[in-house]
Tab-separated table of C-alpha atoms in Angstrom:
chain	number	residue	atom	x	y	z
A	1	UNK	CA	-36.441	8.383	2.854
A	2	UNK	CA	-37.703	9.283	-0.554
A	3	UNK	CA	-37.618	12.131	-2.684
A	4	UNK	CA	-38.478	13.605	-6.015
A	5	UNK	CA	-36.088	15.435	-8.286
A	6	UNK	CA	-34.587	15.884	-11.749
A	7	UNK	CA	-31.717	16.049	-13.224
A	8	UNK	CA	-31.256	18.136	-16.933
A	9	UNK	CA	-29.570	16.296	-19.243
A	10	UNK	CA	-28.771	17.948	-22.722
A	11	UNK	CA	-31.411	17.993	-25.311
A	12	UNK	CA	-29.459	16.674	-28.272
A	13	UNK	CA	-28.020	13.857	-26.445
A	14	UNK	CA	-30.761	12.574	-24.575
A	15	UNK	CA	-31.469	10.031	-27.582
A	16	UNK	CA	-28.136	8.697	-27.537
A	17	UNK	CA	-28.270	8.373	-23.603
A	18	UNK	CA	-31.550	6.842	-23.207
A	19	UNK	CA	-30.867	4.147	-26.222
A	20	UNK	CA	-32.755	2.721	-29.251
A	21	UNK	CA	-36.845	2.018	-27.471
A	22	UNK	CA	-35.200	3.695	-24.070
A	23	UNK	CA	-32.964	0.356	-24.184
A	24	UNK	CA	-30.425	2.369	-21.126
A	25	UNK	CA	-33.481	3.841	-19.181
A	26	UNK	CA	-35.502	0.579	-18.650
A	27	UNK	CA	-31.803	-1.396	-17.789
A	28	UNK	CA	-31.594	2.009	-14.894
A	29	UNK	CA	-34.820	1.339	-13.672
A	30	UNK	CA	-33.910	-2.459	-13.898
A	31	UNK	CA	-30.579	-2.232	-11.553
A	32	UNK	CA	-32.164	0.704	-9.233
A	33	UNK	CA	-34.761	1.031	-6.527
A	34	UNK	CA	-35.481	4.520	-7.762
A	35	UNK	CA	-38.066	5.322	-10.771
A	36	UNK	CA	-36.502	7.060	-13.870
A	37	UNK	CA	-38.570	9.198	-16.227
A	38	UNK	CA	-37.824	11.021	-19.431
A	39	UNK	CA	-39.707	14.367	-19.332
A	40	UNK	CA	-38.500	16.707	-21.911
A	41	UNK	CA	-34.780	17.328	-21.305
A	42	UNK	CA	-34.498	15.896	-17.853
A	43	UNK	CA	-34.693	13.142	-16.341
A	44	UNK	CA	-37.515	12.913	-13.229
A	45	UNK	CA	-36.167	10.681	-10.133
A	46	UNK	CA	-38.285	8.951	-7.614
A	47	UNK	CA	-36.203	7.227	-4.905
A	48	UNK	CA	-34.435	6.308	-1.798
A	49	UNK	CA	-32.195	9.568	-0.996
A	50	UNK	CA	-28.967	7.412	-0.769
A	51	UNK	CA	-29.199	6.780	-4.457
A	52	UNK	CA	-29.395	10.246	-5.340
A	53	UNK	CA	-25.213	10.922	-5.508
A	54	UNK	CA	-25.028	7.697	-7.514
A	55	UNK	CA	-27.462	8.056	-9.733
A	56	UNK	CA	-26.019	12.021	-10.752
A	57	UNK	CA	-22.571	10.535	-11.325
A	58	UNK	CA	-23.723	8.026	-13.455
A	59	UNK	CA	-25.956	10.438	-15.740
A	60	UNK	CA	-22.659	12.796	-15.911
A	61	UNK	CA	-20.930	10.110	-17.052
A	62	UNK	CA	-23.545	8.722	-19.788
A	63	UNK	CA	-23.580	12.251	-20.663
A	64	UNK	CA	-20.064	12.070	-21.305
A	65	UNK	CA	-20.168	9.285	-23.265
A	66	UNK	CA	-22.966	10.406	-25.592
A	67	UNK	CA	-20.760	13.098	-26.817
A	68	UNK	CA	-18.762	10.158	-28.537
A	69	UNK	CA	-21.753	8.717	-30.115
A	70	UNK	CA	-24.446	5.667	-28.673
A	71	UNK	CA	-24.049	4.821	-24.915
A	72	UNK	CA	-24.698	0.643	-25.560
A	73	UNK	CA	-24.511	-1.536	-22.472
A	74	UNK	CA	-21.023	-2.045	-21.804
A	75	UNK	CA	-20.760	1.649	-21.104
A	76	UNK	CA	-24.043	1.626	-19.300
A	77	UNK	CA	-22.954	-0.848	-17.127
A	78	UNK	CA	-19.705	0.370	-16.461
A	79	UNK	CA	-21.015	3.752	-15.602
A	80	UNK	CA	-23.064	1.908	-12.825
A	81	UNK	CA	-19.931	-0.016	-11.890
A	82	UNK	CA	-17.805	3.284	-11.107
A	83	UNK	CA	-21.010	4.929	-9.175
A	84	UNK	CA	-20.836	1.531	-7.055
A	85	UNK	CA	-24.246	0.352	-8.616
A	86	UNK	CA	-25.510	-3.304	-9.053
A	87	UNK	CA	-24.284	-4.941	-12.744
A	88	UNK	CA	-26.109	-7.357	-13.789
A	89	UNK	CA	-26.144	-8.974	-17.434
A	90	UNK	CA	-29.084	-7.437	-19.863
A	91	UNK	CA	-29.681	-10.213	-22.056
A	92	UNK	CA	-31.082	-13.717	-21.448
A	93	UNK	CA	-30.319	-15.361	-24.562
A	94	UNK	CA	-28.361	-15.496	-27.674
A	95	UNK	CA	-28.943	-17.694	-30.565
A	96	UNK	CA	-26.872	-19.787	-32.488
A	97	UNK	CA	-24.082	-18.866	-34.873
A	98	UNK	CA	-24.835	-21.972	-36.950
A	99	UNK	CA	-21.851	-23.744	-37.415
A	100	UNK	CA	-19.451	-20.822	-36.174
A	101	UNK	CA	-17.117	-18.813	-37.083
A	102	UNK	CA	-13.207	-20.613	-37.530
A	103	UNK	CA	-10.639	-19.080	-35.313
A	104	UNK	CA	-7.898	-21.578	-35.215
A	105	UNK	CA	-7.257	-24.844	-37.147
A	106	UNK	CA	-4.476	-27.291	-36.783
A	107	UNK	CA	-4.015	-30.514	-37.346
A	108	UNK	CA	-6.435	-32.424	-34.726
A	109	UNK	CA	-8.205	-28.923	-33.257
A	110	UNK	CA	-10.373	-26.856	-34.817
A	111	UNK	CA	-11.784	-23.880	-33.067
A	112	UNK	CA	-15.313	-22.227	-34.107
A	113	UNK	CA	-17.199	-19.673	-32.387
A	114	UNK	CA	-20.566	-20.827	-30.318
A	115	UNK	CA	-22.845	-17.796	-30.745
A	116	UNK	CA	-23.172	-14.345	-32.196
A	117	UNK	CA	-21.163	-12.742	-29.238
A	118	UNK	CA	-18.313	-14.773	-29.657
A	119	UNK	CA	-18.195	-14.187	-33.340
A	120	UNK	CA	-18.420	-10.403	-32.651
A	121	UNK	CA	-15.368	-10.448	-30.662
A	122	UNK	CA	-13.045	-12.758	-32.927
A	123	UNK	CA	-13.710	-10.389	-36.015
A	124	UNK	CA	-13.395	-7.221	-33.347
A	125	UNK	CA	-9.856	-8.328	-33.069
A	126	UNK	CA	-9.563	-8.550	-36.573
A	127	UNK	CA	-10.490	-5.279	-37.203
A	128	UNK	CA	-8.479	-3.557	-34.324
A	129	UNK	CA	-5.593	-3.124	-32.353
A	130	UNK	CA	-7.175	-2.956	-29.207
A	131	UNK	CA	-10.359	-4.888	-27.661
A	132	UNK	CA	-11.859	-4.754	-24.380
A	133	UNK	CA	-14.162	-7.893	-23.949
A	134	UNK	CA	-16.011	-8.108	-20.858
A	135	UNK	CA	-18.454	-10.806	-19.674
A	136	UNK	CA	-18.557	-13.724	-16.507
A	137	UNK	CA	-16.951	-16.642	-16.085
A	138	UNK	CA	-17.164	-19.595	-18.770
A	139	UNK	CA	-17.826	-17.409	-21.951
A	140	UNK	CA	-14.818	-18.059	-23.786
A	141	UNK	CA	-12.882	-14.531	-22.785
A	142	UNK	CA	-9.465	-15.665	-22.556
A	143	UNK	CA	-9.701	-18.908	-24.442
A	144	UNK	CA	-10.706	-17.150	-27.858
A	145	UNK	CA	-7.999	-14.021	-26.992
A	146	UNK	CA	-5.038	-16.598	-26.982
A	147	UNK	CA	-6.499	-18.830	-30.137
A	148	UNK	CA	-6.082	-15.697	-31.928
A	149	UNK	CA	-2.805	-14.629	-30.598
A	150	UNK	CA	-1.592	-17.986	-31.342
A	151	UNK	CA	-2.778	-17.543	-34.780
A	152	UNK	CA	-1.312	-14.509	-35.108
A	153	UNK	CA	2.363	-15.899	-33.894
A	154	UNK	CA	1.940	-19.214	-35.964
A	155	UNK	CA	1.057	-16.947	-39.292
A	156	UNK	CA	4.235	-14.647	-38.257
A	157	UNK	CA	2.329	-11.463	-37.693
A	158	UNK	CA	3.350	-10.821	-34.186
A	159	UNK	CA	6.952	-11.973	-32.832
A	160	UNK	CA	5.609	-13.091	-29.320
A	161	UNK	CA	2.483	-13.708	-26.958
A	162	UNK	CA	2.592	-11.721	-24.315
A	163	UNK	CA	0.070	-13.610	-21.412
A	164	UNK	CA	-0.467	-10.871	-18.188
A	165	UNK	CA	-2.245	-10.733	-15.581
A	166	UNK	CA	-3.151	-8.444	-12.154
A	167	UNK	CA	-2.035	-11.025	-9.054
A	168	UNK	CA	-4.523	-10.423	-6.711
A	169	UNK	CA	-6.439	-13.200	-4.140
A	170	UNK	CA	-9.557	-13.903	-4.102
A	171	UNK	CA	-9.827	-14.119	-0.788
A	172	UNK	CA	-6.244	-16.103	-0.529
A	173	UNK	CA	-3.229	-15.010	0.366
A	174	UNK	CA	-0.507	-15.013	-2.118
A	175	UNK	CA	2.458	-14.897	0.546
A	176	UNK	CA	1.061	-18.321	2.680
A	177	UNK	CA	2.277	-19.953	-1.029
A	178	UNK	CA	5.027	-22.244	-1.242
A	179	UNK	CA	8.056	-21.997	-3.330
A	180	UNK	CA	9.805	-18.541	-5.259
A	181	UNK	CA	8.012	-15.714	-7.014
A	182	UNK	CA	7.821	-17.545	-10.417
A	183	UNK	CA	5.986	-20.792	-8.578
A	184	UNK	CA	3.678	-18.341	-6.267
A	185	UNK	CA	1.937	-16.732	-9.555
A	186	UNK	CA	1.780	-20.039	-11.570
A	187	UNK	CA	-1.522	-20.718	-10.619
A	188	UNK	CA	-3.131	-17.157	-11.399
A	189	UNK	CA	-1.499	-18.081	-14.958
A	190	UNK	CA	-3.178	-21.597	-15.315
A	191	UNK	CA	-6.211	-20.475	-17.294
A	192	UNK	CA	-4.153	-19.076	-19.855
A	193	UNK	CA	-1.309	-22.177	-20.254
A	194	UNK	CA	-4.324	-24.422	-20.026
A	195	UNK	CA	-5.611	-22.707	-23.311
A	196	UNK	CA	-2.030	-22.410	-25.054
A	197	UNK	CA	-1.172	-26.255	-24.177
A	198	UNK	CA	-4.325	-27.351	-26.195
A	199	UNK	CA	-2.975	-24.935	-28.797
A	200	UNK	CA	0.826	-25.542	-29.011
A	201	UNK	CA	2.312	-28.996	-29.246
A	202	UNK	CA	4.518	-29.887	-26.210
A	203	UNK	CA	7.502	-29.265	-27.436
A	204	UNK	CA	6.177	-26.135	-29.288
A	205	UNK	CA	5.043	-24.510	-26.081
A	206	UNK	CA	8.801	-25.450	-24.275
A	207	UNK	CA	10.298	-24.129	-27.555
A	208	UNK	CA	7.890	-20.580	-27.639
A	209	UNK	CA	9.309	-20.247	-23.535
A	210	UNK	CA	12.377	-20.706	-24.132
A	211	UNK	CA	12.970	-18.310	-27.257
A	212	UNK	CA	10.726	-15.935	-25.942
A	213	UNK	CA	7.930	-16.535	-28.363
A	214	UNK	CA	5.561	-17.070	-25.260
A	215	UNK	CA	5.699	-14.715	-22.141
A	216	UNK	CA	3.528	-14.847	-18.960
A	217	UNK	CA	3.934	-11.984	-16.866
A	218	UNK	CA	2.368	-10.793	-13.450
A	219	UNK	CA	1.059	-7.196	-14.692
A	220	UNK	CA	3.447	-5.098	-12.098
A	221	UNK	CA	6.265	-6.684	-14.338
A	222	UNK	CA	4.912	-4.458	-17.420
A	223	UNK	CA	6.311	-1.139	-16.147
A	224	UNK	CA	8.983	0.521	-18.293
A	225	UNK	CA	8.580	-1.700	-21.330
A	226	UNK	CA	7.877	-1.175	-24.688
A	227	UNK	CA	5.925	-4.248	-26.315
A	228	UNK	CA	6.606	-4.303	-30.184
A	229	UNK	CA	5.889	-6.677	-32.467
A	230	UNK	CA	3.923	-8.425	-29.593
A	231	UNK	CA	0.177	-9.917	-29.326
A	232	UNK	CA	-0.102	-8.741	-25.477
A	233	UNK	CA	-3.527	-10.570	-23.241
A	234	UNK	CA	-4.288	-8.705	-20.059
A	235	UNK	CA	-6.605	-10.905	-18.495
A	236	UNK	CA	-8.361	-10.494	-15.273
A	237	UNK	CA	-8.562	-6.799	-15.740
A	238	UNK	CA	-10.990	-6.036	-13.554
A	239	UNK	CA	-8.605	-6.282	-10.832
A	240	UNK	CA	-6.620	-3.484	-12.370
A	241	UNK	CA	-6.569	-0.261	-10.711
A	242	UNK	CA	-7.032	2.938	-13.133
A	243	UNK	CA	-3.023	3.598	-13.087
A	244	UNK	CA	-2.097	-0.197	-13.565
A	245	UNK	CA	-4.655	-0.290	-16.836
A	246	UNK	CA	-3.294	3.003	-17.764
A	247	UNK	CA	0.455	1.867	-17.727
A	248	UNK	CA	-0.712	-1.882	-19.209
A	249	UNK	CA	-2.158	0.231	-22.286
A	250	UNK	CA	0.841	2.797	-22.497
A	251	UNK	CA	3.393	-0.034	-23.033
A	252	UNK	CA	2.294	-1.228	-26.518
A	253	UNK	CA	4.647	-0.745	-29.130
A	254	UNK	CA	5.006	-0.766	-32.906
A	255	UNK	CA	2.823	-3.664	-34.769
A	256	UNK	CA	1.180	-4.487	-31.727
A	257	UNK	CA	-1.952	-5.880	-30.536
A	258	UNK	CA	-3.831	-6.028	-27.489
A	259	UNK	CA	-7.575	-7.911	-25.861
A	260	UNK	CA	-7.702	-6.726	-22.604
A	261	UNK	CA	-10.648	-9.464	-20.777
A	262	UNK	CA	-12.808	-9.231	-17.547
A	263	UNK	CA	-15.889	-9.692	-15.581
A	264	UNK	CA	-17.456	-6.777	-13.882
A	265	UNK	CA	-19.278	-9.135	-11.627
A	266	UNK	CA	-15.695	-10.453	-10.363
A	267	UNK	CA	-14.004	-7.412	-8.813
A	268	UNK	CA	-11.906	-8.574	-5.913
A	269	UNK	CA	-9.999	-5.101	-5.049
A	270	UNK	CA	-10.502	-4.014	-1.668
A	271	UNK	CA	-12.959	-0.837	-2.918
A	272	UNK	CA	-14.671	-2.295	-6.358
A	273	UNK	CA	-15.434	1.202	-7.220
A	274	UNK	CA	-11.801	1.746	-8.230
A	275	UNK	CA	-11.514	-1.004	-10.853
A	276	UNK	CA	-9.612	0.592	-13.682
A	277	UNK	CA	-11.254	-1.578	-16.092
A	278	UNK	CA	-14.804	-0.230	-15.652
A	279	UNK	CA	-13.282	3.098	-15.667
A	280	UNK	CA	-11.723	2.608	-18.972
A	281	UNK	CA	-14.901	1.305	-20.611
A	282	UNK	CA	-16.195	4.726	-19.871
A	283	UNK	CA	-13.310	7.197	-20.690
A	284	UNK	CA	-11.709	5.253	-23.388
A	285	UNK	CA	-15.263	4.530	-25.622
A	286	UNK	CA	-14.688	7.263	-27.938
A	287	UNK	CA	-10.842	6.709	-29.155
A	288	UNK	CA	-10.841	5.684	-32.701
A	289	UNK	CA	-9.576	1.966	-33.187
A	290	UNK	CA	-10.862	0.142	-30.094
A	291	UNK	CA	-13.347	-2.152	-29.783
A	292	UNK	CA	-15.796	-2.821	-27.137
A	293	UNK	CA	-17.742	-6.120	-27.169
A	294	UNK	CA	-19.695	-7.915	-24.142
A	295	UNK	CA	-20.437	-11.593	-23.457
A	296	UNK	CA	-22.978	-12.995	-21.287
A	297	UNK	CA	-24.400	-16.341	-19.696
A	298	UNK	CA	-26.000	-17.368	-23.429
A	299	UNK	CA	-22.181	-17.886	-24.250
A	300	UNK	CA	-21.289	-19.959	-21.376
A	301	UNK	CA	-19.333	-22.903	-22.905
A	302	UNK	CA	-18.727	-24.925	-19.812
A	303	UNK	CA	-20.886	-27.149	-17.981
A	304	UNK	CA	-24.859	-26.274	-18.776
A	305	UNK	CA	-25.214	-25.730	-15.145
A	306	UNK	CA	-22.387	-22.848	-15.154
A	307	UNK	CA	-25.469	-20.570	-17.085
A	308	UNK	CA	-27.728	-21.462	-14.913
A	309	UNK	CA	-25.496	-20.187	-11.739
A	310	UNK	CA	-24.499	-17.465	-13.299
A	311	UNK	CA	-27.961	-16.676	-13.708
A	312	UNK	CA	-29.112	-17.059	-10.686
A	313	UNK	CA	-26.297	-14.886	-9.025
A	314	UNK	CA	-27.718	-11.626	-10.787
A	315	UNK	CA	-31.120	-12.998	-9.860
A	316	UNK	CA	-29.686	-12.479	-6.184
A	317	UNK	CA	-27.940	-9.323	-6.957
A	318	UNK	CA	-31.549	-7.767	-8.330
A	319	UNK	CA	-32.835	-8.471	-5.812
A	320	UNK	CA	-30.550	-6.712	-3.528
A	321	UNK	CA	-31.124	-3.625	-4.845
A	322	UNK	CA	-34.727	-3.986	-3.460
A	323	UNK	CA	-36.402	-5.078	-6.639
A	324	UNK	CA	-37.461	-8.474	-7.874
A	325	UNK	CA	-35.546	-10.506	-10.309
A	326	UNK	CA	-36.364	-10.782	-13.661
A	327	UNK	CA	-34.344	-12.840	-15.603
A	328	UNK	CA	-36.284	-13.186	-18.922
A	329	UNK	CA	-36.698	-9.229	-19.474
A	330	UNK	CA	-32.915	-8.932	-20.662
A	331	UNK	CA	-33.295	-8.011	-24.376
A	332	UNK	CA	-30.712	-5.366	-26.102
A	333	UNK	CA	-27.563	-4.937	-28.074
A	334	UNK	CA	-23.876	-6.370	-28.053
A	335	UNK	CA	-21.743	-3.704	-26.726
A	336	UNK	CA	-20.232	-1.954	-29.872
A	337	UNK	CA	-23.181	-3.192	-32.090
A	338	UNK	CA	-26.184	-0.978	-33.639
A	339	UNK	CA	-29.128	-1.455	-34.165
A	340	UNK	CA	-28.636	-3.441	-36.853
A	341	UNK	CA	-26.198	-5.977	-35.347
A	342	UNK	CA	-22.934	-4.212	-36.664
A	343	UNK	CA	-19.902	-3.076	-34.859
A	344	UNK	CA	-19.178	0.122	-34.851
A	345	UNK	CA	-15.821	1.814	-34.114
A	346	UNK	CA	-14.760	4.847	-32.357
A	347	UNK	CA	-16.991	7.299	-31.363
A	348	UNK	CA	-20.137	4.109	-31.576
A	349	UNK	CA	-17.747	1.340	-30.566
């Protein structure tokens, strides 16, 4: 069935809602079946009457966030996340960052950025204590969060890496495992030693365990700590719940630093409304200090076919929501960037 109605939105932050050239309105009408339109200080709806509830929420919440500053598409999207709306990626391509940015050296690797995005979120992490990066599979997430906490151990700025993640299946069961505890969750953990063993000599990375320079941790093992003098990696985070996130974020300490990773697109909780990662892209966007950046299938650095699956995934999921695919209208911002390609922090970031 379909109806017609509006919902007000407030006058002064109806710029910062609908985005620089109505950037956040023509992504809506992208992800939706319903029609959007901006007529003075509300917005005029056109669409199935199931969307009606979800579309409300996520307006409240955009609403919300516009009191901090720009809504840019990681907030966007994560407002459609929570509402239990379609995400898809806004942005078809990204071009080169020349020769890159250098995020690690040693003797026999030497680590560069491969695109704008990536660059954004090594010299995010530079700038802050705490970054949320966000983006699918194959964009360099987790690899570039534990080049720079290596860094940061190797240069003696942090005392430890601290390597956690959520265990939860993807569609496995964690208990039909063999061996103890410690050998059920190694393989949720091989992403990350994967990255550190290219990083660490051998005998470095037996050394790190063994002094407790390097830590991997399944996320419920987090509770009651205080992490100081610690470069901490949640990974995986969309398949935290809002309290696990919350208690992940409470526990760091003094001279600590955190990147929190995941994909949106990945959610493997039982209700993927609930992820506690898109919820804290949405409450958390206006504390001073955090940055906010997203990746997308331009910064796919695995096989060239990876971009073109991942592409053709959100094709699919487009086309779900009863519209047709279109995979070349992407273009917008970095989350946490203006207009001008900066990042911003706090109340923009």
């Amino acid at each position: 069935m379909t109806i017609e109605y509006s919902i007000p939105i407030d006058p002064t932050l109806l710029p910062s809602i609908v985005g620089p050239q109505d950037r956040n309105l023509r992504r809506l009408n992208d992800v939706v079946r319903s029609n959007l339109v901006v007529r003075g200080s509300s917005v005029f709806v056109s669409g199935p009457q199931e969307e009606e509830e979800a579309l409300r929420t996520v307006l409240r919440d955009l609403n919300g966030m516009a009191k901090h500053g720009e809504v840019d598409v990681s907030g966007l999207d994560a407002a459609l996340s929570l509402a239990g709306l379609a995400v898809t990626s806004t942005r078809d391509s990204q071009r080169n960052a020349g020769e890159g940015l250098l995020v690690f050296e040693r003797k026999g690797l030497s680590l560069r950025t491969r695109s704008l995005n990536q660059e954004s979120y090594v010299r995010a992490t530079e700038d802050a204590d705490l970054v949320f990066a966000v983006g699918p599979a194959g964009t360099g997430k987790t690899y570039l969060a534990v080049a720079v906490a290596v860094k940061a151990l190797i240069n003696q700025e942090v005392d430890r890496i601290i390597l956690v993640r959520p265990v939860i299946e993807a569609g496995e069961k964690l208990g039909f495992l063999p061996g103890d505890i410690e050998e059920k969750v190694d393989p949720y953990f091989r992403p990350l030693n994967d990255a550190l063993r290219e990083m660490l000599r051998p005998e470095e990375m037996v050394r790190q365990k063994d002094q407790g320079g390097v830590e991997i941790a399944p996320l419920a093992y987090m509770r009651g700590r205080t992490l100081n003098n610690s470069f901490v990696i949640l990974d995986e985070a969309q398949n935290t719940t809002s309290s696990q996130l919350k208690m992940f974020l409470t526990r760091l300490g003094a001279r600590s630093r955190a990147i929190v990773t995941g994909d949106l697109t990945q959610i493997d909780l039982e209700d993927p409304t609930q992820s506690g990662l898109a919820e804290a892209l949405v409450i958390l966007r206006g504390v001073k200090g955090i940055r906010f950046v997203t990746l997308d299938e331009s910064d796919v650095v695995r096989h060239p076919l990876v971009r073109e699956i991942i592409k053709a995934y959100e094709r699919e999921r487009t086309n779900d929501n009863g519209k047709p695919g279109k995979p070349d209208d992407r273009g917008s911002f970095k989350s946490g960037e203006t207009k001008s390609g900066q990042m911003d922090e706090g109340a923009s970031a």
